[in-house]
Coordinates of C-alpha atoms in Angstrom, one line a residue:
Chain A
M93 CA 28.1 -23.2 17.2
L94 CA 25.2 -21.6 19.0
E95 CA 21.9 -21.4 17.1
R96 CA 20.2 -18.1 16.9
S97 CA 17.4 -19.4 19.1
D98 CA 19.9 -20.1 21.9
W99 CA 20.7 -16.4 22.4
Y100 CA 18.2 -14.3 20.5
D101 CA 15.8 -13.6 23.3
L102 CA 18.5 -12.6 25.6
A103 CA 20.3 -10.4 23.1
R104 CA 17.3 -8.4 21.9
D105 CA 16.0 -7.9 25.4
T106 CA 17.6 -4.6 26.4
N107 CA 15.2 -3.8 29.2
W108 CA 16.4 -2.5 32.5
T109 CA 14.7 -1.1 35.6
P110 CA 15.0 2.7 35.7
K111 CA 16.2 4.1 39.0
Y112 CA 16.5 7.8 38.4
V113 CA 13.4 8.4 36.2
P114 CA 9.8 7.2 36.8
E115 CA 8.7 4.7 34.2
E116 CA 5.9 7.1 33.0
E117 CA 8.6 9.7 32.2
L118 CA 10.7 7.2 30.4
F119 CA 7.7 6.0 28.4
P120 CA 5.2 9.0 28.2
E121 CA 1.7 7.7 27.5
D122 CA 1.3 10.0 24.5
Y123 CA 4.2 8.3 22.8
A124 CA 4.1 4.7 24.3
G125 CA 0.4 4.2 24.4
S126 CA 0.8 1.6 27.1
R127 CA -2.9 1.8 28.2
G128 CA -1.9 0.8 31.7
I129 CA -0.7 -2.6 30.6
P130 CA 2.3 -3.4 32.9
E131 CA 5.9 -4.1 32.0
H132 CA 5.7 -7.8 32.6
I133 CA 2.9 -8.2 30.0
W134 CA 4.8 -6.2 27.3
A135 CA 7.7 -8.6 28.0
T136 CA 5.6 -11.4 26.6
Y137 CA 5.7 -9.7 23.2
D138 CA 6.9 -12.4 20.9
E139 CA 7.9 -11.2 17.5
P140 CA 7.1 -14.0 15.0
Y141 CA 9.6 -12.9 12.4
K142 CA 13.0 -13.0 14.0
V143 CA 16.2 -11.6 12.6
T144 CA 19.6 -10.7 14.0
Y145 CA 21.7 -7.7 12.9
R146 CA 24.3 -10.0 11.3
E147 CA 21.6 -11.8 9.2
Y148 CA 19.9 -8.5 8.4
V149 CA 23.0 -6.8 7.0
G150 CA 23.8 -9.8 4.8
M151 CA 20.3 -10.1 3.4
Q152 CA 19.9 -6.4 2.7
R153 CA 23.1 -6.4 0.9
E154 CA 21.8 -9.2 -1.3
K155 CA 18.6 -7.4 -1.9
D156 CA 20.2 -4.2 -2.9
S157 CA 22.8 -5.9 -5.2
G158 CA 19.9 -7.8 -6.8
A159 CA 17.9 -4.7 -7.6
Y160 CA 20.8 -2.5 -8.6
S161 CA 22.3 -5.2 -10.9
V162 CA 19.0 -5.6 -12.7
K163 CA 18.9 -1.9 -13.2
A164 CA 22.5 -1.8 -14.5
A165 CA 21.9 -4.8 -16.8
L166 CA 18.8 -3.1 -18.3
E167 CA 20.3 0.4 -18.7
R168 CA 20.8 0.0 -22.4
M169 CA 17.4 -1.4 -23.1
D170 CA 15.8 2.0 -23.0
M171 CA 12.5 0.8 -21.7
Y172 CA 11.5 4.4 -21.3
T173 CA 11.4 5.3 -25.0
S174 CA 9.4 2.3 -26.1
A175 CA 7.0 2.3 -23.0
D176 CA 3.4 3.1 -23.4
P177 CA 2.6 6.6 -22.0
G178 CA 0.1 4.9 -19.6
W179 CA 3.0 3.0 -18.0
I180 CA 5.1 6.2 -17.7
A181 CA 2.1 7.7 -15.9
T182 CA 2.0 4.8 -13.5
L183 CA 5.8 5.3 -12.7
K184 CA 5.5 9.0 -12.2
E185 CA 2.5 8.7 -9.9
H186 CA 4.2 6.0 -7.9
Y187 CA 7.5 7.7 -7.4
G188 CA 6.0 11.0 -6.5
A189 CA 3.5 9.6 -4.0
V190 CA 5.8 7.0 -2.4
S191 CA 9.6 7.8 -2.5
V192 CA 10.0 10.5 0.2
V193 CA 7.2 9.1 2.3
E194 CA 9.5 6.2 3.0
Y195 CA 11.7 8.5 5.1
N196 CA 8.7 9.4 7.2
A197 CA 8.2 5.7 7.7
A198 CA 11.8 5.5 9.0
L199 CA 10.8 8.2 11.6
Q200 CA 7.8 6.1 12.6
N201 CA 10.0 3.1 13.1
A202 CA 12.4 5.2 15.1
R203 CA 9.6 6.2 17.5
L204 CA 8.8 2.5 17.9
L205 CA 12.4 1.7 18.7
R206 CA 12.5 4.4 21.3
F207 CA 9.1 4.2 22.9
G208 CA 8.1 0.6 22.3
R209 CA 7.7 -1.1 25.6
A210 CA 8.8 -4.5 24.3
G211 CA 12.3 -5.5 23.5
G212 CA 11.1 -7.5 20.5
M213 CA 9.2 -4.5 19.1
R214 CA 12.3 -2.3 19.5
N215 CA 14.5 -4.8 17.8
M216 CA 12.2 -5.3 14.8
A217 CA 11.6 -1.5 14.5
T218 CA 15.4 -1.0 14.3
F219 CA 15.5 -3.1 11.2
G220 CA 12.2 -1.5 10.0
M221 CA 13.8 1.9 10.3
L222 CA 16.8 0.8 8.2
D223 CA 14.5 -0.8 5.7
E224 CA 12.6 2.4 5.2
V225 CA 15.8 4.5 4.7
R226 CA 16.7 1.9 2.0
H227 CA 13.3 2.4 0.3
G228 CA 13.6 6.1 0.2
Q229 CA 17.1 6.0 -1.2
I230 CA 16.5 3.3 -3.8
Q231 CA 13.3 4.7 -5.2
L232 CA 14.8 8.2 -5.5
Y233 CA 17.7 6.8 -7.3
F234 CA 15.7 4.7 -9.7
A235 CA 13.4 7.7 -10.5
H236 CA 16.3 10.1 -10.9
E237 CA 17.4 8.3 -14.1
Y238 CA 14.4 9.7 -15.9
V239 CA 14.5 13.3 -14.7
A240 CA 16.7 14.4 -17.6
K241 CA 14.2 12.9 -20.1
D242 CA 11.0 14.2 -18.4
R243 CA 10.8 16.9 -15.8
Q244 CA 7.7 15.4 -14.2
F245 CA 9.9 12.7 -12.7
D246 CA 11.4 15.4 -10.5
W247 CA 8.2 15.1 -8.4
A248 CA 9.7 11.9 -7.0
H249 CA 11.9 14.1 -4.9
R250 CA 9.8 17.2 -4.6
S251 CA 6.1 16.3 -4.3
M252 CA 6.0 15.9 -0.5
N253 CA 7.3 19.5 -0.2
T254 CA 4.6 21.0 -2.3
N255 CA 0.9 21.7 -1.8
N256 CA -0.3 19.7 -4.7
W257 CA -3.7 18.3 -3.9
V258 CA -2.5 14.7 -4.3
T259 CA 0.3 15.5 -1.9
L260 CA -2.1 17.1 0.6
A261 CA -4.1 13.9 0.5
A262 CA -1.2 11.5 0.9
R263 CA 0.6 13.7 3.5
R264 CA -2.5 14.1 5.5
F265 CA -2.9 10.3 5.5
F266 CA 0.6 9.6 6.7
D267 CA 0.5 12.5 9.2
D268 CA -2.6 11.1 10.7
L269 CA -1.7 7.4 10.9
M270 CA 2.1 7.3 10.8
M271 CA 3.5 10.5 12.3
T272 CA 1.1 11.5 15.1
R273 CA -0.1 8.4 16.9
N274 CA 1.4 6.6 19.8
V275 CA 3.5 3.6 19.0
I276 CA 0.8 1.0 19.7
D277 CA -1.8 2.8 17.5
T278 CA 0.7 3.4 14.7
S279 CA 1.9 -0.2 14.8
L280 CA -1.7 -1.3 14.2
A281 CA -2.4 1.3 11.6
M282 CA 0.8 1.1 9.6
N283 CA 2.6 -2.2 10.3
F284 CA -0.6 -4.2 10.5
S285 CA -3.3 -2.6 8.3
F286 CA -1.2 -0.8 5.8
E287 CA 1.8 -3.1 5.4
T288 CA 0.4 -6.6 5.9
G289 CA -2.6 -5.5 3.9
F290 CA -2.5 -2.8 1.3
T291 CA 1.1 -2.3 0.3
N292 CA 0.9 -5.8 -1.3
L293 CA -1.4 -4.3 -3.9
Q294 CA 1.1 -1.7 -5.1
F295 CA 4.4 -3.6 -4.4
I296 CA 3.4 -7.1 -5.6
G297 CA 0.3 -6.8 -7.7
L298 CA 1.7 -3.9 -9.7
A299 CA 5.0 -5.9 -10.1
S300 CA 3.1 -8.4 -12.2
D301 CA 1.8 -5.7 -14.4
A302 CA 5.3 -4.2 -14.6
T303 CA 6.6 -7.6 -15.7
H304 CA 4.0 -7.7 -18.5
A305 CA 4.9 -4.2 -19.5
G306 CA 8.5 -5.2 -19.8
D307 CA 9.7 -3.0 -16.9
F308 CA 11.7 -5.7 -15.1
K309 CA 13.6 -3.0 -13.2
F310 CA 10.5 -1.6 -11.6
A311 CA 9.2 -5.1 -10.9
K312 CA 12.4 -6.2 -9.2
L313 CA 12.6 -2.9 -7.2
I314 CA 9.1 -3.0 -5.7
Q315 CA 9.2 -6.7 -4.9
S316 CA 12.5 -6.2 -3.2
I317 CA 10.9 -3.4 -1.1
Q318 CA 7.9 -5.5 -0.2
S319 CA 10.2 -8.3 1.1
D320 CA 11.3 -5.9 3.8
E321 CA 7.7 -5.0 4.5
A322 CA 6.7 -8.7 4.9
R323 CA 9.2 -8.9 7.8
H324 CA 8.7 -5.6 9.6
A325 CA 4.9 -5.6 9.1
Q326 CA 4.9 -8.3 11.7
I327 CA 5.6 -5.7 14.3
G328 CA 1.8 -5.2 14.5
T329 CA 0.8 -8.8 15.1
P330 CA 2.1 -9.4 18.6
T331 CA 0.9 -5.9 19.5
L332 CA -2.6 -6.9 18.5
K333 CA -2.4 -10.2 20.4
I334 CA -1.4 -8.4 23.7
L335 CA -4.2 -5.8 23.3
I336 CA -6.8 -8.5 22.8
E337 CA -5.5 -10.6 25.7
Q338 CA -5.6 -7.6 27.9
G339 CA -9.3 -6.8 27.1
K340 CA -8.5 -3.9 24.7
K341 CA -10.1 -5.6 21.6
A342 CA -12.5 -2.7 20.9
D343 CA -9.7 -0.2 21.1
A344 CA -7.6 -2.3 18.6
Q345 CA -10.6 -2.9 16.3
R346 CA -11.3 0.9 16.2
M347 CA -7.8 1.6 15.1
V348 CA -7.9 -1.1 12.4
D349 CA -11.2 0.1 11.2
I350 CA -9.9 3.7 10.8
S351 CA -6.7 2.7 9.1
F352 CA -8.2 0.0 6.8
W353 CA -10.7 2.5 5.4
R354 CA -8.2 5.3 5.0
S355 CA -5.8 2.9 3.3
S356 CA -8.5 1.6 0.9
R357 CA -9.2 5.2 -0.2
L358 CA -5.5 6.0 -0.7
F359 CA -4.8 2.8 -2.7
A360 CA -7.9 3.3 -4.9
I361 CA -6.0 6.3 -6.4
L362 CA -2.5 4.9 -6.1
T363 CA -3.1 1.4 -7.4
G364 CA -6.7 1.2 -8.6
I365 CA -6.5 3.9 -11.3
P366 CA -3.2 2.7 -12.9
M367 CA -4.3 -1.0 -12.9
D368 CA -7.6 -0.4 -14.5
Y369 CA -7.0 2.7 -16.7
Y370 CA -3.3 3.5 -17.3
L371 CA -1.9 0.1 -18.1
P372 CA -2.1 -1.0 -21.8
L373 CA -4.9 -3.5 -22.1
D374 CA -2.7 -6.4 -23.2
K375 CA -0.3 -5.9 -20.2
R376 CA -2.9 -6.3 -17.4
E377 CA -2.6 -9.2 -15.1
G378 CA -6.0 -8.7 -13.6
S379 CA -8.4 -5.9 -12.5
F380 CA -7.9 -3.8 -9.4
K381 CA -10.9 -5.5 -7.9
E382 CA -9.4 -8.9 -8.6
F383 CA -6.2 -7.9 -6.8
M384 CA -8.2 -6.5 -3.9
Q385 CA -10.1 -9.8 -3.7
E386 CA -6.8 -11.7 -3.6
W387 CA -4.8 -9.5 -1.2
I388 CA -7.4 -7.8 1.0
V389 CA -10.7 -9.6 0.9
T390 CA -9.1 -13.0 1.2
Q391 CA -5.6 -12.8 2.6
F392 CA -5.8 -9.8 4.9
T393 CA -9.2 -10.2 6.4
R394 CA -8.6 -13.9 7.1
S395 CA -5.5 -12.9 9.1
L396 CA -7.5 -10.2 10.8
E397 CA -10.1 -12.8 11.9
D398 CA -7.4 -15.3 12.9
L399 CA -5.9 -12.8 15.3
G400 CA -9.4 -12.3 16.9
L401 CA -10.7 -9.1 15.3
E402 CA -13.8 -8.7 13.1
K403 CA -14.2 -7.4 9.6
P404 CA -14.7 -3.6 9.8
W405 CA -18.2 -2.5 10.6
Y406 CA -18.6 -0.9 7.2
W407 CA -17.8 -4.1 5.3
D408 CA -20.8 -3.8 3.0
I409 CA -19.9 -0.2 2.1
F410 CA -16.3 -1.3 1.4
M411 CA -17.3 -4.1 -0.9
R412 CA -19.7 -1.8 -2.8
D413 CA -16.8 0.6 -3.1
L414 CA -14.6 -1.9 -4.9
D415 CA -16.9 -1.6 -7.9
E416 CA -17.2 2.1 -7.8
H417 CA -14.8 4.4 -6.0
H418 CA -11.7 4.3 -8.1
H419 CA -13.8 4.7 -11.3
G420 CA -15.0 8.0 -9.9
Q421 CA -11.5 9.1 -8.9
Q422 CA -10.3 8.3 -12.4
L423 CA -13.0 10.6 -13.9
G424 CA -11.9 13.3 -11.4
T425 CA -8.1 13.0 -11.7
W426 CA -8.1 12.6 -15.5
S427 CA -10.5 15.6 -15.9
W428 CA -8.4 17.8 -13.6
R429 CA -5.2 16.6 -15.3
P430 CA -3.5 20.0 -15.3
T431 CA -3.3 19.6 -11.5
L432 CA -1.4 16.3 -11.6
W433 CA 2.4 15.8 -11.9
W434 CA 1.8 13.0 -14.4
S435 CA 0.0 12.8 -17.7
P436 CA -2.9 10.4 -17.0
A437 CA -4.3 7.9 -19.5
A438 CA -8.0 8.0 -20.1
G439 CA -8.1 4.3 -20.6
V440 CA -11.5 4.3 -22.3
S441 CA -11.0 3.3 -26.0
P442 CA -13.7 0.9 -27.2
D443 CA -11.6 -2.2 -26.4
E444 CA -10.8 -0.8 -22.9
R445 CA -14.4 -0.1 -22.3
D446 CA -15.3 -3.6 -23.2
W447 CA -12.8 -4.8 -20.6
L448 CA -14.1 -2.5 -17.9
E449 CA -17.7 -3.6 -18.6
E450 CA -16.5 -7.3 -18.3
K451 CA -14.7 -6.7 -15.0
Y452 CA -17.2 -4.2 -13.6
P453 CA -20.7 -5.1 -15.0
G454 CA -22.8 -2.0 -15.3
W455 CA -19.8 0.3 -15.9
N456 CA -21.1 1.3 -19.4
D457 CA -24.4 2.5 -17.9
T458 CA -22.9 4.6 -15.2
F459 CA -19.3 5.8 -15.5
G460 CA -19.4 5.0 -19.3
K461 CA -22.2 7.6 -19.7
C462 CA -19.8 10.3 -18.4
W463 CA -17.0 9.2 -20.7
D464 CA -19.5 9.2 -23.6
V465 CA -19.8 13.0 -23.2
I466 CA -16.1 13.4 -22.8
T467 CA -15.3 11.3 -25.8
E468 CA -17.7 13.2 -28.0
N469 CA -16.2 16.5 -26.9
A470 CA -12.7 15.2 -27.7
R471 CA -13.8 13.6 -31.0
T472 CA -15.2 16.9 -32.1
G473 CA -12.2 18.9 -31.0
R474 CA -13.8 20.7 -28.1
F475 CA -10.9 19.9 -25.8
E476 CA -11.6 22.8 -23.5
K477 CA -14.8 21.2 -22.5
T478 CA -13.0 18.1 -21.2
V479 CA -11.4 20.1 -18.3
P480 CA -13.7 21.4 -15.5
G481 CA -13.8 25.1 -14.8
T482 CA -14.5 24.8 -11.1
L483 CA -12.8 23.1 -8.1
P484 CA -14.2 19.8 -6.9
V485 CA -15.8 19.3 -3.4
I486 CA -13.1 17.8 -1.3
C487 CA -13.5 15.3 1.6
N488 CA -12.2 16.8 4.9
V489 CA -10.8 13.4 6.0
S490 CA -9.4 11.8 2.8
Q491 CA -8.7 15.1 1.1
N492 CA -9.7 13.5 -2.1
P493 CA -12.5 14.8 -4.4
I494 CA -15.9 13.5 -3.4
V495 CA -17.0 11.0 -6.0
G496 CA -19.5 8.2 -6.4
T497 CA -21.5 6.4 -9.1
P498 CA -23.3 9.1 -11.1
G499 CA -26.9 9.3 -10.2
K500 CA -26.6 6.6 -7.5
T501 CA -24.1 7.0 -4.7
L502 CA -22.6 10.5 -5.3
Q503 CA -23.3 12.3 -2.0
D504 CA -21.6 15.2 -0.2
R505 CA -22.2 14.5 3.5
Q506 CA -22.0 17.6 5.6
L507 CA -21.4 18.2 9.3
T508 CA -21.1 21.5 11.2
Y509 CA -18.5 21.4 14.0
N510 CA -17.6 24.4 16.1
G511 CA -19.2 26.7 13.5
R512 CA -17.3 25.3 10.5
K513 CA -18.9 23.2 7.8
Y514 CA -17.1 19.9 6.9
H515 CA -17.6 17.7 3.8
F516 CA -17.2 13.9 3.7
G517 CA -17.0 11.5 0.8
S518 CA -18.7 8.7 2.7
E519 CA -20.4 7.7 6.0
V520 CA -17.1 6.1 7.0
D521 CA -15.0 9.2 6.5
Q522 CA -17.5 11.1 8.7
W523 CA -17.3 8.4 11.3
I524 CA -13.5 8.7 11.3
F525 CA -13.8 12.5 11.8
E526 CA -16.3 12.0 14.7
Q527 CA -13.9 9.6 16.5
D528 CA -11.5 12.4 17.1
P529 CA -12.7 15.8 15.7
Q530 CA -9.8 17.7 17.2
R531 CA -7.4 15.7 15.1
Y532 CA -9.1 16.7 11.8
A533 CA -10.9 19.9 12.5
R534 CA -8.1 22.4 11.9
H535 CA -6.8 21.0 8.7
Q536 CA -7.6 23.0 5.6
S537 CA -8.3 21.2 2.3
L538 CA -7.1 22.8 -0.9
V539 CA -10.6 24.2 -1.5
D540 CA -10.7 25.6 2.1
R541 CA -7.4 27.4 1.4
F542 CA -8.7 28.8 -1.9
L543 CA -11.9 30.1 -0.3
S544 CA -10.1 31.6 2.7
G545 CA -7.8 33.6 0.4
S546 CA -4.5 31.9 1.2
I547 CA -4.0 31.1 -2.5
E548 CA -3.2 34.1 -4.7
P549 CA -4.0 35.1 -7.3
A550 CA -7.3 33.4 -6.6
N551 CA -7.7 32.0 -10.1
L552 CA -6.8 28.8 -11.9
E553 CA -3.2 30.0 -12.6
G554 CA -2.8 30.8 -8.9
V555 CA -4.0 27.5 -7.8
L556 CA -1.8 25.6 -10.2
A557 CA 1.3 27.6 -9.1
Y558 CA 0.4 27.0 -5.5
M559 CA 0.3 23.2 -6.2
G560 CA 3.7 23.3 -7.9
L561 CA 2.5 23.1 -11.5
G562 CA 4.5 25.2 -13.9
V563 CA 7.0 25.5 -11.1
I564 CA 8.5 22.1 -10.7
S565 CA 7.2 20.9 -14.0
D566 CA 4.2 21.4 -16.2
G567 CA 1.0 19.7 -15.2
G568 CA -0.6 16.7 -16.9
Q569 CA -2.0 16.3 -20.3
D570 CA -3.9 13.3 -21.8
A571 CA -1.2 10.6 -22.0
H572 CA -2.3 9.5 -25.5
D573 CA -3.2 12.8 -26.9
F574 CA -6.8 11.7 -27.3
S575 CA -6.1 9.0 -29.8
W576 CA -8.5 6.8 -27.9
A577 CA -11.4 9.1 -28.7
T578 CA -11.3 8.2 -32.3
A579 CA -10.1 4.6 -31.9
K580 CA -12.2 1.8 -33.4
T581 CA -12.9 -1.5 -31.7
T582 CA -10.6 -4.3 -32.8
K583 CA -13.4 -6.8 -32.4
T584 CA -15.5 -7.9 -35.4
V585 CA -18.8 -6.1 -35.2
K586 CA -21.7 -8.5 -35.6
A587 CA -24.2 -7.8 -38.3
A588 CA -27.6 -6.7 -37.0
Chain B
M167 CA -7.3 -25.6 -8.6
A168 CA -10.3 -26.5 -6.5
T169 CA -13.4 -24.5 -7.5
M170 CA -14.5 -23.9 -3.9
K171 CA -11.4 -22.5 -2.2
S172 CA -10.9 -23.3 1.4
R173 CA -10.7 -20.4 3.8
N174 CA -7.7 -22.0 5.6
L175 CA -5.1 -21.7 2.9
V176 CA -1.7 -20.5 4.1
G177 CA 1.7 -20.3 2.6
P178 CA 4.3 -18.0 1.1
V179 CA 4.2 -15.7 -1.9
I180 CA 7.5 -16.1 -3.8
Q181 CA 9.1 -14.1 -6.6
A182 CA 9.0 -16.1 -9.8
G183 CA 12.4 -17.8 -10.5
E184 CA 14.7 -20.5 -9.3
M185 CA 13.8 -20.1 -5.6
A186 CA 10.1 -20.4 -6.4
D187 CA 10.6 -23.8 -8.0
A188 CA 12.7 -25.1 -5.1
I189 CA 10.1 -23.9 -2.6
V190 CA 7.2 -25.6 -4.4
E191 CA 9.1 -28.9 -4.4
A192 CA 10.1 -28.4 -0.7
A193 CA 6.5 -27.7 0.2
Q194 CA 5.5 -31.0 -1.3
D195 CA 8.2 -32.9 0.6
D196 CA 7.8 -31.1 3.9
N197 CA 4.1 -31.4 4.1
P198 CA 3.4 -35.1 3.3
G199 CA -0.2 -36.0 2.4
K200 CA -1.2 -32.4 1.7
E201 CA -2.1 -30.9 -1.6
V202 CA 0.1 -28.0 -2.6
L203 CA -1.8 -25.4 -4.6
V204 CA 0.3 -23.1 -6.8
S205 CA -1.1 -20.1 -8.6
S206 CA 1.2 -18.3 -11.0
R207 CA 1.2 -14.6 -11.7
A208 CA 3.7 -12.9 -14.0
S209 CA 6.1 -11.9 -11.2
Y210 CA 5.2 -14.2 -8.3
I211 CA 3.7 -17.5 -7.3
R212 CA 1.3 -18.1 -4.4
I213 CA 1.9 -21.4 -2.6
E214 CA -1.1 -22.6 -0.6
L215 CA -1.8 -25.5 1.8
E216 CA -4.7 -26.2 4.1
G217 CA -4.2 -24.9 7.6
E218 CA -0.4 -25.2 7.9
C219 CA 2.7 -25.0 5.7
I220 CA 6.1 -26.0 6.9
L221 CA 9.3 -25.4 5.0
R222 CA 12.6 -26.9 6.2
R223 CA 16.1 -25.4 5.5
E224 CA 17.6 -28.8 4.6
T225 CA 14.8 -29.6 2.1
I226 CA 15.2 -26.3 0.3
Q227 CA 19.0 -26.7 0.4
S228 CA 18.8 -30.0 -1.3
K229 CA 16.3 -28.7 -3.9
L230 CA 18.6 -25.8 -4.7
G231 CA 21.8 -27.9 -4.6
R232 CA 23.6 -25.2 -2.6
P233 CA 23.9 -24.1 1.0
F234 CA 20.8 -22.2 2.2
Q235 CA 20.2 -20.4 5.4
M236 CA 16.5 -20.3 6.5
N237 CA 16.3 -16.5 6.7
E238 CA 17.4 -16.3 3.1
I239 CA 13.8 -17.0 2.1
E240 CA 13.2 -13.4 2.8
L241 CA 15.1 -12.4 -0.3
N242 CA 12.4 -13.9 -2.4
M243 CA 9.3 -13.6 -0.2
P244 CA 7.4 -10.3 -0.5
S245 CA 4.4 -11.6 1.4
F246 CA 2.7 -14.7 2.9
A247 CA -0.8 -15.8 3.9
G248 CA -1.4 -16.8 7.6
Q249 CA 0.6 -16.2 10.7
V250 CA 4.3 -16.9 10.6
E251 CA 6.8 -18.6 12.9
T252 CA 10.5 -18.4 12.1
N253 CA 13.0 -20.9 13.5
D254 CA 16.7 -21.7 12.9
D255 CA 15.9 -24.6 10.5
S256 CA 12.3 -24.1 9.4
I257 CA 9.6 -21.6 8.7
R258 CA 6.0 -22.3 9.5
F259 CA 2.8 -20.6 8.2
Y260 CA -0.4 -21.4 10.0
Y261 CA -3.8 -20.3 11.2
A262 CA -4.5 -20.4 14.9
Q263 CA -8.2 -21.0 14.2
V264 CA -8.9 -23.4 11.4
L265 CA -12.4 -22.8 10.1

């Protein structure tokens, strides 16, 4: 019998020489991003992770039957009723932010399989496209089980068709890096930075927390998804090698720098907040920072350097951010909880604060001071004071509220471009805007929309309805109904 | 585990379970003379070797005690450290530049 290696290269290489259409019409530069690199060079693209259709179908069937049978077996365990509300918040945030986006990822892969110059890229992207369709279907299906119990789970299906501020941020991210770049740029941004780097945090790191939390269904589901990613993420690696060999290193580095930063900001909210605040204390495998150290600082940047790129130019800012950024976003998202499709946990009971101080030395003196005020208001029943009465300042690149360490790094950077003022949450976000202002300049953040009169009535009620709250489901409340505010430490207090 | 971790550690991340045990044992057999570092998390283990890690189909097959195709490793491998090379009868993780 023939081995795969005897025929693979021939079978996947569907190139031919066009006779009726010029090559630049068959592969328009806006889509293909060829950068003048000729056909015979793209033909050297050697995908490191090879798979044939026959193998693919067999494996995917196994993966699906594994995940669905775990789901079926656990159906009667009723994890939902006994789960901590913080874990339920994690599930809702995940399903709403991730499920439908998977279909967009299928479209991205579809562009790669049409406009990729290399047969190997097209082959891998065909499987990547099918992977992403599977991810959309399976996550919608798993989330749907809970809709009858809790309407907020309906956001799994509907969030991406709303103007919720979290959706605006996520959609803007994927529109920028996944939907509107040529196939070379998007394979670096998504397949390389996003999938070999950051998705590991959510789909493997969080699987460990899910296992501790007793949600084996979710753990199995997300690891099954990431096993597809590990394969098709490798689409970006040979792309990167060709660009570097052809003297386009600076070009590739720029794309990785942009996508790495934007990904880090997205995952601070998607993964960072649940890991450090939503998960019950005794279920935590490690802190978000520890997972970032394992998956990004160690594993991803080592690969980056092995392939011939450098750490991003803003490395020091990124490392400082690991101690700060998601804490600021937690303060913001929890405070503006009526605008969320999930009910966030505060995660700041005395024991949880001790854990935060241990994992992030100095937390008590910075973020803890803000939570002191909130806790005191909650303890004395002044709940209305725990919700801000104004809108936050939003970054025109990340679309997230601008946050920082209180009194230290909180800074609203401003730039006037073509007569309009833009706000940025960091030096790096501003740098990204300046790389390609036309790409970002016309987009309206939620606050821009409010101020320009496109949200009516122009009051809190109007904004909430515009974002889908009270329409698809009610917005968030404190997950634990403020029980943390009056909780006592479980540790023995030392006598003075 | 060593206190000063090498910067050249490569290898697969495997879902906790039967396959994980088989792959740890195979990693020991297929990479003679090398230390196999294993770190355990609740849902996965990380297998790490210095510079290069080879896993052979036949070795995994004998550890599992049932037929095994090399590409089946994907079912249980959500990630890996290093670059990868997939062959009919083996999979290899490596760094091109050992520091």
